mmCIF file of C-alpha atoms in Angstrom:
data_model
loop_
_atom_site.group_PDB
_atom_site.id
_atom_site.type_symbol
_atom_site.label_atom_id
_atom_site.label_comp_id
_atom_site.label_asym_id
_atom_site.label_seq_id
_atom_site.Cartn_x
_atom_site.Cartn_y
_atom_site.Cartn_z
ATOM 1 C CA UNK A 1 6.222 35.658 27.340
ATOM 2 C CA UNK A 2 5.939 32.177 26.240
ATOM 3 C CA UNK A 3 2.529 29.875 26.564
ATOM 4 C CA UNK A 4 3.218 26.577 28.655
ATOM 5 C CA UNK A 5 0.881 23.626 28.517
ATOM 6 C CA UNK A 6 0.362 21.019 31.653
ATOM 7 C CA UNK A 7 -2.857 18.812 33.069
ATOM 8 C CA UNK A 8 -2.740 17.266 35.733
ATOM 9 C CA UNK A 9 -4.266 14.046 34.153
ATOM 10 C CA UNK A 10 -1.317 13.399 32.742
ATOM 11 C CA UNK A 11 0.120 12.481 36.253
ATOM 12 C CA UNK A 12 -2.542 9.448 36.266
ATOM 13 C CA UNK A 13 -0.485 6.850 34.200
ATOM 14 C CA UNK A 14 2.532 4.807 35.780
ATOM 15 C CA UNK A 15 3.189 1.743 33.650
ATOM 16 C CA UNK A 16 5.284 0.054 36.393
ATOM 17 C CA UNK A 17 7.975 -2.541 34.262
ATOM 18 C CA UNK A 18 9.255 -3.485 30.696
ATOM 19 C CA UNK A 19 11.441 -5.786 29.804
ATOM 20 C CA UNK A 20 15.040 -5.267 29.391
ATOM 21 C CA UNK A 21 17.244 -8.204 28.521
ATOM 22 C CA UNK A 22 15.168 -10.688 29.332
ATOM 23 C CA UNK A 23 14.868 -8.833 33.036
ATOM 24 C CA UNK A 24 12.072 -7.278 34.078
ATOM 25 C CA UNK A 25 12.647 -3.348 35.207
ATOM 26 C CA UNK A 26 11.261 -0.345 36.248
ATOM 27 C CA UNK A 27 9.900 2.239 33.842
ATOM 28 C CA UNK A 28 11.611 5.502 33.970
ATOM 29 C CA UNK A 29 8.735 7.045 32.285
ATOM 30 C CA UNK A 30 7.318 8.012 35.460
ATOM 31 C CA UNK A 31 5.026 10.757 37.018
ATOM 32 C CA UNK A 32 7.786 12.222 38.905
ATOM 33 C CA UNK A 33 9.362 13.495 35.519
ATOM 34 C CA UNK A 34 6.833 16.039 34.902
ATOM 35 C CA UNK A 35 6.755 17.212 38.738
ATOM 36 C CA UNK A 36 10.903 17.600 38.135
ATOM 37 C CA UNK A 37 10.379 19.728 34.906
ATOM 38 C CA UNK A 38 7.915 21.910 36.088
ATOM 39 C CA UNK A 39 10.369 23.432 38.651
ATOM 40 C CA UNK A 40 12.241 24.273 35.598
ATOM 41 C CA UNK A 41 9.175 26.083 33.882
ATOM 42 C CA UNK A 42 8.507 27.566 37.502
ATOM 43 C CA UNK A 43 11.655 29.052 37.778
ATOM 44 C CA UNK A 44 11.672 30.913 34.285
ATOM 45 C CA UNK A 45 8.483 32.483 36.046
ATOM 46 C CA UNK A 46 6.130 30.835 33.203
ATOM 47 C CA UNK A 47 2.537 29.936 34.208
ATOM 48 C CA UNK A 48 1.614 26.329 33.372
ATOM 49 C CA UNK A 49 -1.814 26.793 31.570
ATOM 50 C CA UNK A 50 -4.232 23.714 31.678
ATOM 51 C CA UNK A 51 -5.255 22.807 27.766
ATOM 52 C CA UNK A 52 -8.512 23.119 26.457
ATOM 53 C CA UNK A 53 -10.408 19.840 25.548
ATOM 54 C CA UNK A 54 -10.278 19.995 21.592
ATOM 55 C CA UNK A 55 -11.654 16.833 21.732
ATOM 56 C CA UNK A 56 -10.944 13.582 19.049
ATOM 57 C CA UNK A 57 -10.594 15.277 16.178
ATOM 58 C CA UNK A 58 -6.833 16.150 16.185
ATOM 59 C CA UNK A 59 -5.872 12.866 17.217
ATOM 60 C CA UNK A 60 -8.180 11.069 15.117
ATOM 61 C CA UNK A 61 -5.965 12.925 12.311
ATOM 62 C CA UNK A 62 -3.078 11.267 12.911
ATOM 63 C CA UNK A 63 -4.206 7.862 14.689
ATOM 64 C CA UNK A 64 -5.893 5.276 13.408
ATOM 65 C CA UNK A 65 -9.734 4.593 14.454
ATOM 66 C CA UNK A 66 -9.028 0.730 15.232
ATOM 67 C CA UNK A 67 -5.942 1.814 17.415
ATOM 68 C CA UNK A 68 -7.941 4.624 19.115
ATOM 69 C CA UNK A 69 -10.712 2.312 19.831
ATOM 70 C CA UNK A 70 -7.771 -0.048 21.019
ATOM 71 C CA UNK A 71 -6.320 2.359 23.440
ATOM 72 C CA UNK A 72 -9.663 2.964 24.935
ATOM 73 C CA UNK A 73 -11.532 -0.560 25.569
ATOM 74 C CA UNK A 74 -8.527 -3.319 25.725
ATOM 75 C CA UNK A 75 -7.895 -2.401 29.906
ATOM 76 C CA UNK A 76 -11.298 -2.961 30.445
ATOM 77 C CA UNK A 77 -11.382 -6.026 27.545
ATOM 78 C CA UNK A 78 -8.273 -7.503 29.434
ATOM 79 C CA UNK A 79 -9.271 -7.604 32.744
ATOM 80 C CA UNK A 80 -13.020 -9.103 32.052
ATOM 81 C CA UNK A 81 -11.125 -11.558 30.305
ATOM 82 C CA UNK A 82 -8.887 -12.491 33.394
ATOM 83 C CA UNK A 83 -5.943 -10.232 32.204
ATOM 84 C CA UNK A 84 -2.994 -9.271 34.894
ATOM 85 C CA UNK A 85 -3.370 -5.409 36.356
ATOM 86 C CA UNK A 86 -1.464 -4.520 33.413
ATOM 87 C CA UNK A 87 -2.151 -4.781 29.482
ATOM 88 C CA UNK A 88 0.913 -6.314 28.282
ATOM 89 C CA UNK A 89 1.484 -8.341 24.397
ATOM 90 C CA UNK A 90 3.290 -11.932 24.568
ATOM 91 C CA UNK A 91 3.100 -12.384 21.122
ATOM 92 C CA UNK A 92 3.299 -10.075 17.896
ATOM 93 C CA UNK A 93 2.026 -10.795 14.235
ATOM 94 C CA UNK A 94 4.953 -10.932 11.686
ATOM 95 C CA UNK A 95 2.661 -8.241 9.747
ATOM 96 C CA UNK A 96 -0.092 -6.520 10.081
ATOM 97 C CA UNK A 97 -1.460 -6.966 6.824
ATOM 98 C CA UNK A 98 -3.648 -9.482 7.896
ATOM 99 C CA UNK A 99 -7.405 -9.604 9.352
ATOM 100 C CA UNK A 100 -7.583 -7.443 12.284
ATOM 101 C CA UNK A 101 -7.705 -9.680 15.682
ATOM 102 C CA UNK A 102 -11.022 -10.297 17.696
ATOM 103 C CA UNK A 103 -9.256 -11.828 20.880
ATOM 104 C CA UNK A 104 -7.584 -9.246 23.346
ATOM 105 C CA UNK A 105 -4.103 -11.061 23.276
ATOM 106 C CA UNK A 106 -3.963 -10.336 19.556
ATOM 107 C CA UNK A 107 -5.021 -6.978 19.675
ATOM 108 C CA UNK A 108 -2.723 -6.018 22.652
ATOM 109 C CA UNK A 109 0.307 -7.816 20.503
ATOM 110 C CA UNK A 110 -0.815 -6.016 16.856
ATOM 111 C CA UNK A 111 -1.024 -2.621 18.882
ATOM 112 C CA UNK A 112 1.597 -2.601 21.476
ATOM 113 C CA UNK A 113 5.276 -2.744 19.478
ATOM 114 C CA UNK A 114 7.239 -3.856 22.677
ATOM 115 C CA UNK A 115 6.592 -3.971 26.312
ATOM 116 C CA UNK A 116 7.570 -0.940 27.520
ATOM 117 C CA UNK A 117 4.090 0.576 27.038
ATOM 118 C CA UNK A 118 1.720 -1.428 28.995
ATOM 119 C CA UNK A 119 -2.025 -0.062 29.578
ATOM 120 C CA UNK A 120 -3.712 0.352 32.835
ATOM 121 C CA UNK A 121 -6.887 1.649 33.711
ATOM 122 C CA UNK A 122 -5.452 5.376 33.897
ATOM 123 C CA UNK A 123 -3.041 5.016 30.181
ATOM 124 C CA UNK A 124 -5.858 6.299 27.980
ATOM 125 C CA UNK A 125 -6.395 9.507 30.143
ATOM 126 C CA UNK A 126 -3.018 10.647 30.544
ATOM 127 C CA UNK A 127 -2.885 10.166 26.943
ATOM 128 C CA UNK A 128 -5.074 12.064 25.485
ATOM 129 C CA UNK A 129 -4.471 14.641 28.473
ATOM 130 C CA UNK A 130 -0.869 14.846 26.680
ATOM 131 C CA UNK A 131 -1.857 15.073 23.539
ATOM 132 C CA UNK A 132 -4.202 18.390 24.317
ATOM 133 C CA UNK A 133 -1.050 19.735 25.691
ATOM 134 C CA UNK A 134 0.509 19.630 22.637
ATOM 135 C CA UNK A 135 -3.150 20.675 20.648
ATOM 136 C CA UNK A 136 -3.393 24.000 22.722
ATOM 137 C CA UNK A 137 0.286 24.904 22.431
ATOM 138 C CA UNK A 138 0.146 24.456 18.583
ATOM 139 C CA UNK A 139 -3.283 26.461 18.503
ATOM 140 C CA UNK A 140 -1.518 29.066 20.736
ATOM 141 C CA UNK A 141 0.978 29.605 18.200
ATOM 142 C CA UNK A 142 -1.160 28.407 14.863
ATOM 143 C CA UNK A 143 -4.228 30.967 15.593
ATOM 144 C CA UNK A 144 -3.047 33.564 18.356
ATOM 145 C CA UNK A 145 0.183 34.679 16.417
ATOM 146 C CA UNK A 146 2.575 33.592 19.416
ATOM 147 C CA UNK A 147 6.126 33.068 17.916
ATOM 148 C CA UNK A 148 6.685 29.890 20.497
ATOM 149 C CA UNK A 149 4.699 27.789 22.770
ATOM 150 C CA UNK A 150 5.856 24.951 25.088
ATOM 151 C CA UNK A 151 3.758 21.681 25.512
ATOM 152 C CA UNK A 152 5.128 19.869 29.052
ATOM 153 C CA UNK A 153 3.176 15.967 27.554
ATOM 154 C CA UNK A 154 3.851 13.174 29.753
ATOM 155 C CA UNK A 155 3.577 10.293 28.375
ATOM 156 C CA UNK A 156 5.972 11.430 25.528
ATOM 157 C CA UNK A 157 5.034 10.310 21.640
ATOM 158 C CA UNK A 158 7.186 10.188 18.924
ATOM 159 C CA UNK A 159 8.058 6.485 18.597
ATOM 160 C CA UNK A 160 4.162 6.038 18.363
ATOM 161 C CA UNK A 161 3.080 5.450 15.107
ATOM 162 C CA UNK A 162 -0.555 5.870 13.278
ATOM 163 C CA UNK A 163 -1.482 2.581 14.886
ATOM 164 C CA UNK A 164 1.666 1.169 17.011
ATOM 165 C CA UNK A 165 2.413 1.889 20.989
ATOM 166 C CA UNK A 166 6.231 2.119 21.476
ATOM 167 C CA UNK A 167 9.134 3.530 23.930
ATOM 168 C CA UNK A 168 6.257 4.614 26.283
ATOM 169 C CA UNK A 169 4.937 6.731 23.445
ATOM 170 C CA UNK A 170 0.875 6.151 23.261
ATOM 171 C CA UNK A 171 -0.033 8.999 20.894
ATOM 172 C CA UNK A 172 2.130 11.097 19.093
ATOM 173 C CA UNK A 173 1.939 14.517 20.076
ATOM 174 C CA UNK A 174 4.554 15.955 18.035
ATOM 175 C CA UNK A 175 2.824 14.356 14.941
ATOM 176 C CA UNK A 176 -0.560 16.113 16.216
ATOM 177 C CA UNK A 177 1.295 19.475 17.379
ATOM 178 C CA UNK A 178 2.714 19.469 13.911
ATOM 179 C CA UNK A 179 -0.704 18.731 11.697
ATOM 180 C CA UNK A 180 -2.803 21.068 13.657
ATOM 181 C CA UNK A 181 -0.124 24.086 12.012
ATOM 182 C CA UNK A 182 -0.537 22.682 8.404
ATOM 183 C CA UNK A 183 -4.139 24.164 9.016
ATOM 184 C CA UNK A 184 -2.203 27.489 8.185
ATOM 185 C CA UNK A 185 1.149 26.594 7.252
ATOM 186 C CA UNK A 186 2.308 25.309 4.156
ATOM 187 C CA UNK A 187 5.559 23.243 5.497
ATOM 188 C CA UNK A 188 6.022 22.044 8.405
ATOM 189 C CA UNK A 189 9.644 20.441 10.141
ATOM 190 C CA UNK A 190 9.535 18.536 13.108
ATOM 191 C CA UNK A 191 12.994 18.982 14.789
ATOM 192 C CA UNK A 192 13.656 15.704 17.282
ATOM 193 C CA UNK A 193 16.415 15.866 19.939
ATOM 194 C CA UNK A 194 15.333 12.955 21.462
ATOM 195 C CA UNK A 195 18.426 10.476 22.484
ATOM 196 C CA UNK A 196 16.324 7.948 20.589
ATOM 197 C CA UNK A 197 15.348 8.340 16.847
ATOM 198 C CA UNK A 198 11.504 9.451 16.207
ATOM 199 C CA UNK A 199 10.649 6.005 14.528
ATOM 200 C CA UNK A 200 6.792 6.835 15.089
ATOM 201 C CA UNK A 201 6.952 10.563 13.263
ATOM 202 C CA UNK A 202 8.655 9.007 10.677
ATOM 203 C CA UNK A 203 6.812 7.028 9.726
ATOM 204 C CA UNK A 204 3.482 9.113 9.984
ATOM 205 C CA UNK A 205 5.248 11.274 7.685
ATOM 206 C CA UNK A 206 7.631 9.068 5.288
ATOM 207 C CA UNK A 207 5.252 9.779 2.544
ATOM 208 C CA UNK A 208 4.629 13.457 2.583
ATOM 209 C CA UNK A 209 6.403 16.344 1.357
ATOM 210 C CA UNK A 210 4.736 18.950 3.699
ATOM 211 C CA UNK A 211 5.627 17.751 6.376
ATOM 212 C CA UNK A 212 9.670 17.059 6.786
ATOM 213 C CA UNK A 213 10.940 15.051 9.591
ATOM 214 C CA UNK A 214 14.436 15.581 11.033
ATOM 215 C CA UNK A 215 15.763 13.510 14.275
ATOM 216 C CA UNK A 216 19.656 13.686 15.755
ATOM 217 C CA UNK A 217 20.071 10.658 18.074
ATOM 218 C CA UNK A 218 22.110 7.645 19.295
ATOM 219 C CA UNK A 219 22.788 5.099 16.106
ATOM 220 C CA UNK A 220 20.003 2.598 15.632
ATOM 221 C CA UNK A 221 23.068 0.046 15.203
ATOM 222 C CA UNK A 222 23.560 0.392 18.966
ATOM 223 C CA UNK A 223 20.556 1.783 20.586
ATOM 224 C CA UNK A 224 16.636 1.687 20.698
ATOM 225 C CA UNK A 225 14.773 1.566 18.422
ATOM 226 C CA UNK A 226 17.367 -0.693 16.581
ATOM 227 C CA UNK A 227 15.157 -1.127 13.423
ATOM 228 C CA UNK A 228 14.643 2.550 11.841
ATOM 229 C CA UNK A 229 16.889 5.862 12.210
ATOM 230 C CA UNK A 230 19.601 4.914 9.507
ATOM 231 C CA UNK A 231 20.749 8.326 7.347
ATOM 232 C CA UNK A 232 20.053 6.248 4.257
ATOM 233 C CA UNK A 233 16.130 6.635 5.649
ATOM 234 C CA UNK A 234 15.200 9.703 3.101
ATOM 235 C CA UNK A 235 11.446 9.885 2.740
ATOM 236 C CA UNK A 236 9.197 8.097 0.377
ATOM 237 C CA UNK A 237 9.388 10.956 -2.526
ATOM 238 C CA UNK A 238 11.916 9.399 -5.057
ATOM 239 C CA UNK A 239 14.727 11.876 -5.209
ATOM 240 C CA UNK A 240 13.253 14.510 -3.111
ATOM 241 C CA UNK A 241 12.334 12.818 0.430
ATOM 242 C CA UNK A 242 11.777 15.331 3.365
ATOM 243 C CA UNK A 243 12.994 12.493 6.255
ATOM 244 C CA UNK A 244 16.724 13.700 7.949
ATOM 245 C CA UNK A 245 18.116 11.301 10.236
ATOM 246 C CA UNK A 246 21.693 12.232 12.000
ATOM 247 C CA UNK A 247 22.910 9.052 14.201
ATOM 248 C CA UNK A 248 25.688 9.630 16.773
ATOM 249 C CA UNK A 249 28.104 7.266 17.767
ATOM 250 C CA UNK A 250 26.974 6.215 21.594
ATOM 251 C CA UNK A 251 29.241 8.761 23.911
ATOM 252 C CA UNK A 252 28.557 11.501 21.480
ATOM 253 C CA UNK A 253 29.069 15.061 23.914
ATOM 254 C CA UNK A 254 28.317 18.566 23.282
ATOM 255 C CA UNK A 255 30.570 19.199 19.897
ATOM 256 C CA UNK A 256 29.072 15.950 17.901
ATOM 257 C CA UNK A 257 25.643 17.112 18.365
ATOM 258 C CA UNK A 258 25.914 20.483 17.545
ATOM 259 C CA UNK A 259 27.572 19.763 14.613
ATOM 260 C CA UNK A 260 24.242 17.475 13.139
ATOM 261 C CA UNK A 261 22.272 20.431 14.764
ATOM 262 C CA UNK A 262 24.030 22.814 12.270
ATOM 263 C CA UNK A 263 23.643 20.426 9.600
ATOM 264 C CA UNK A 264 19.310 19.833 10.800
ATOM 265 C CA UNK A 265 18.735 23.436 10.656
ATOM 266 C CA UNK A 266 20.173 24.482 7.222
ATOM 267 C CA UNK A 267 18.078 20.738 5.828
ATOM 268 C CA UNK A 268 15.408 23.230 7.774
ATOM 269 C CA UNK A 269 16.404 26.174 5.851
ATOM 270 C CA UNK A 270 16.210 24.512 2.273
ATOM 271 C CA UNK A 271 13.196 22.790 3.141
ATOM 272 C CA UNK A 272 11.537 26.059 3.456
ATOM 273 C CA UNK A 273 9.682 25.377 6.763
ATOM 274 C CA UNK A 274 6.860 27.947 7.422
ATOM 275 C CA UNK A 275 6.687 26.302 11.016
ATOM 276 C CA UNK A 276 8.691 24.215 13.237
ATOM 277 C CA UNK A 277 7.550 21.440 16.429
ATOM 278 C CA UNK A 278 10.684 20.614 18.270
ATOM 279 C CA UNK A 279 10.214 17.111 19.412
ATOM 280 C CA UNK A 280 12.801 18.577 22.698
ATOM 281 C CA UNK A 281 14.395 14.851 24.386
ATOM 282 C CA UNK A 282 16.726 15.815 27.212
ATOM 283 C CA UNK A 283 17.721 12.004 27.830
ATOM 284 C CA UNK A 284 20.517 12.989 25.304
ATOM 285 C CA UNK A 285 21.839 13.688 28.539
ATOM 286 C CA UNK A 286 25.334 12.547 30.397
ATOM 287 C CA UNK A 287 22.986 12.412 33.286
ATOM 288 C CA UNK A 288 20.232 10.331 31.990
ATOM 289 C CA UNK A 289 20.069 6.862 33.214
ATOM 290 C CA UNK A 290 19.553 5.601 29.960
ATOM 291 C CA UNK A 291 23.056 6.728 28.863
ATOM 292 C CA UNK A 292 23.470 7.154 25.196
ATOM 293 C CA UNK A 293 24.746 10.249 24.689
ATOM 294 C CA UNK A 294 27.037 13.094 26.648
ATOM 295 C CA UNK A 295 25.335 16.300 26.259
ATOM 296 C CA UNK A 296 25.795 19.142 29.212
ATOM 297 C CA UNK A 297 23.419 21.541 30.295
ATOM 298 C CA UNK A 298 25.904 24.331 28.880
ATOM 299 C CA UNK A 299 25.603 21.762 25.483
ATOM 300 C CA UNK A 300 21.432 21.992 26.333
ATOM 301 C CA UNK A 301 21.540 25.502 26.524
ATOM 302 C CA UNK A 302 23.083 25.871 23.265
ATOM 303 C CA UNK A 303 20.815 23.693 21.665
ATOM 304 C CA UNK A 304 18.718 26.121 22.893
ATOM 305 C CA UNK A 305 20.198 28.756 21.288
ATOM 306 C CA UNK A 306 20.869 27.318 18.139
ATOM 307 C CA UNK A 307 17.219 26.789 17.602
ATOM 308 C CA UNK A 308 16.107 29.784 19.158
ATOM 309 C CA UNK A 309 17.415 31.447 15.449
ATOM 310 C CA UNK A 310 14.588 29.633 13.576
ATOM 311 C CA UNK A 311 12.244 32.999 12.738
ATOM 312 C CA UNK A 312 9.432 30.633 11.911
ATOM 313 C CA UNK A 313 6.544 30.026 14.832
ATOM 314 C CA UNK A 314 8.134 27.138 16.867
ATOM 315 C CA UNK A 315 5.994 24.502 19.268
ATOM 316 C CA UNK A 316 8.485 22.854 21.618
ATOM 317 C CA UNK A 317 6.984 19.412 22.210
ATOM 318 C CA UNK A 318 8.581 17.476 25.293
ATOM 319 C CA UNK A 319 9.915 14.174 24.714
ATOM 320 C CA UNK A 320 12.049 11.858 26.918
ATOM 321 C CA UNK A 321 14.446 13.135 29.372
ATOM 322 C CA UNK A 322 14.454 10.753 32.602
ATOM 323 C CA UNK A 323 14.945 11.309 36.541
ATOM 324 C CA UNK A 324 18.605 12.438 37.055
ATOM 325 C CA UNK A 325 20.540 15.245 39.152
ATOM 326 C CA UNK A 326 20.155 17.453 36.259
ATOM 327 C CA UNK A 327 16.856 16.749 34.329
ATOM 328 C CA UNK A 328 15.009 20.710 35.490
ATOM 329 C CA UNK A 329 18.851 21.939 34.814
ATOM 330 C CA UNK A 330 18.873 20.535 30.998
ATOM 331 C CA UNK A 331 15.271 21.942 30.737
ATOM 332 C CA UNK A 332 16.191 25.471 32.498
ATOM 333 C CA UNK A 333 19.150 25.870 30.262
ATOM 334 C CA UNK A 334 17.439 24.979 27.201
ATOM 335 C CA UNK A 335 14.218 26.994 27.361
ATOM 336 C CA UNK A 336 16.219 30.377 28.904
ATOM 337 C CA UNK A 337 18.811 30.217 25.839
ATOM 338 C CA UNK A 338 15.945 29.411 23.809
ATOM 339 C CA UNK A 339 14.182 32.696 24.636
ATOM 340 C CA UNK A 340 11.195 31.938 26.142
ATOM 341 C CA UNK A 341 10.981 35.704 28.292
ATOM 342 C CA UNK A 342 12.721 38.047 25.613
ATOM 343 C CA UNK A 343 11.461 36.969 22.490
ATOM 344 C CA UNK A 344 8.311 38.430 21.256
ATOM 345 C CA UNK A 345 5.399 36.885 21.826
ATOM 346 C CA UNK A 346 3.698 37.811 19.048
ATOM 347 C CA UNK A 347 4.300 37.272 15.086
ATOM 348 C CA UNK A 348 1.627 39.197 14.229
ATOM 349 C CA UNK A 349 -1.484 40.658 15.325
ATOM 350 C CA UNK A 350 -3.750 37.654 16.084
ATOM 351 C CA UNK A 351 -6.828 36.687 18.328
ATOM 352 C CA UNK A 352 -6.903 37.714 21.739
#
């Protein structure tokens, strides 16, 4: 049976309100999301397993030491300074190519890409709480010889880059899920389903051919993160990049995104991957508040399915996926057709 991942530190961070339109709203990104999708894992009868403490290390190898530093120091940086409860930029450089900031404002604008990821005192240790998640699944699958393992993170990651805080992404834990298996694995693919293109993992990755990024999501002409997601975005190895992105026209249902699924997992197939992370977004859903896309929890469960083929040792990351009447139904119906109770749960004899 399947290896879940949960700690309760990841309940601690709540980053209230972004800005939406020049409005100021409420975060969906909010502990209640994790308490909804654990029903889900409860009800396919899986344990939720509290991850070891692997310490810096993993994140150090795919975060910068500046932006680490950052994520740790500017709440308490702000607030000597006079700061509001909450760590939020007013002002971005037009590059970062310049000297690195001394004053707090500067580093909180050169760190934090928009303002839907505000820092309070409690950010940093959900964080890194969600990013062990995603450590001890991979290890579960990279050194026990499990086939899958599923990493519940809250805060999600994959629009945070080496050194950039986006989408309520802090660290990227599909980027750290994903380097902890090239320890043994040649090629690695990092499947996202997220409604929202993976604009962080790409761009951890743009430049590497061992690593091959692959996100199906709502067009970037229409939808968040605006800037990055186009098809035309290949990878940074002339003539043979290993960055797939599949944009859906907003509305998109079931049929649409099965269709770039098919398309994802032969790029998979011809890429050669030796291991998979499945960067698994259920806001794709008709449900979700957000509203991009039209997938059903029938269309969830055979996403599910579809990827459940892969033969290849697969870490299913969680992503977004927001409060709605169907949220633990999308997850239920994705994990069961997935095959997290009949598949086996070993590849090969491993560690105990």
């Amino acid at each position: 049976m399947m290896h879940a991942y949960f700690s309760d530190d990841q309940l601690r961070h709540h980053g209230k309100t972004f800005i939406v339109a020049g409005e100021k709203k409420p975060i969906p990104e909010v502990p209640e999301r994790a308490d909804i999708l654990r029903t889900a894992v409860s009800r396919l009868g899986l344990e939720l397993r509290a991850p070891d403490d692997a310490g810096m290390a993993p994140i150090a190898a795919i975060h910068d030491e500046q932006y680490l530093d950052f994520l740790q120091t500017i709440y308490r940086e702000w607030r000597e300074a006079g700061g509001s409860e909450l760590v939020v930029p007013n002002i971005h450089p037009f590059d970062r190519n310049g000297p690195y900031p001394r004053h707090h404002t500067g580093k909180a604008g050169f760190h934090l890409g928009d303002t839907s990821c505000p820092v309070s005192e409690t950010t940093w240790h959900s964080a890194y709480a969600s990013a062990q998640t995603a450590i001890s699944a991979a290890r579960h699958v990279r050194d026990k010889g499990a086939h899958a393992a599923y990493a519940l993170c809250r805060p999600p990651g994959h629009h945070a880059s080496g050194n950039i805080a986006g989408g309520f992404c802090y660290l990227n834990n599909s980027a750290i899920a994903a380097q902890e298996l090239r320890a043994k694995y040649d090629r690695v693919a990092i499947l996202d389903v997220d409604l929202h293109h993976g604009n962080g993992t790409q761009h951890i990755f743009y430049d590497r051919a061992d690593v091959m990024t692959l996100s199906i999501h709502a067009d970037p002409m229409d939808f968040y993160p605006f800037f990055w997601g186009h098809a035309e975005e290949t990878g940074a190895q002339e003539g043979h990049g290993f960055n797939r992105n599949y944009p859906l026209p907003l509305g998109s249902g079931d049929a649409v995104f099965l269709e770039a699924l098919d398309r994802a997992m032969a790029a998979i197939d011809d890429f050669g991957a030796d291991a998979v992370v499945v960067a698994l977004g259920l806001d794709a859903s008709r449900d979700d508040p957000f509203g991009g896309l039209a997938v059903s929890p029938d269309g969830f469960s055979k996403i599910g399915e579809k990827i459940g083929t892969l033969t290849c040792p697969t870490v299913i990351v969680q992503e977004g996926g927001y409060v709605s009447s169907t949220l633990a139904e999308n997850l239920y119906q994705f994990l069961s057709a997935f095959g997290v109770t009949n598949k086996n749960t070993t590849l090969s004899e491993g560690p105990k």
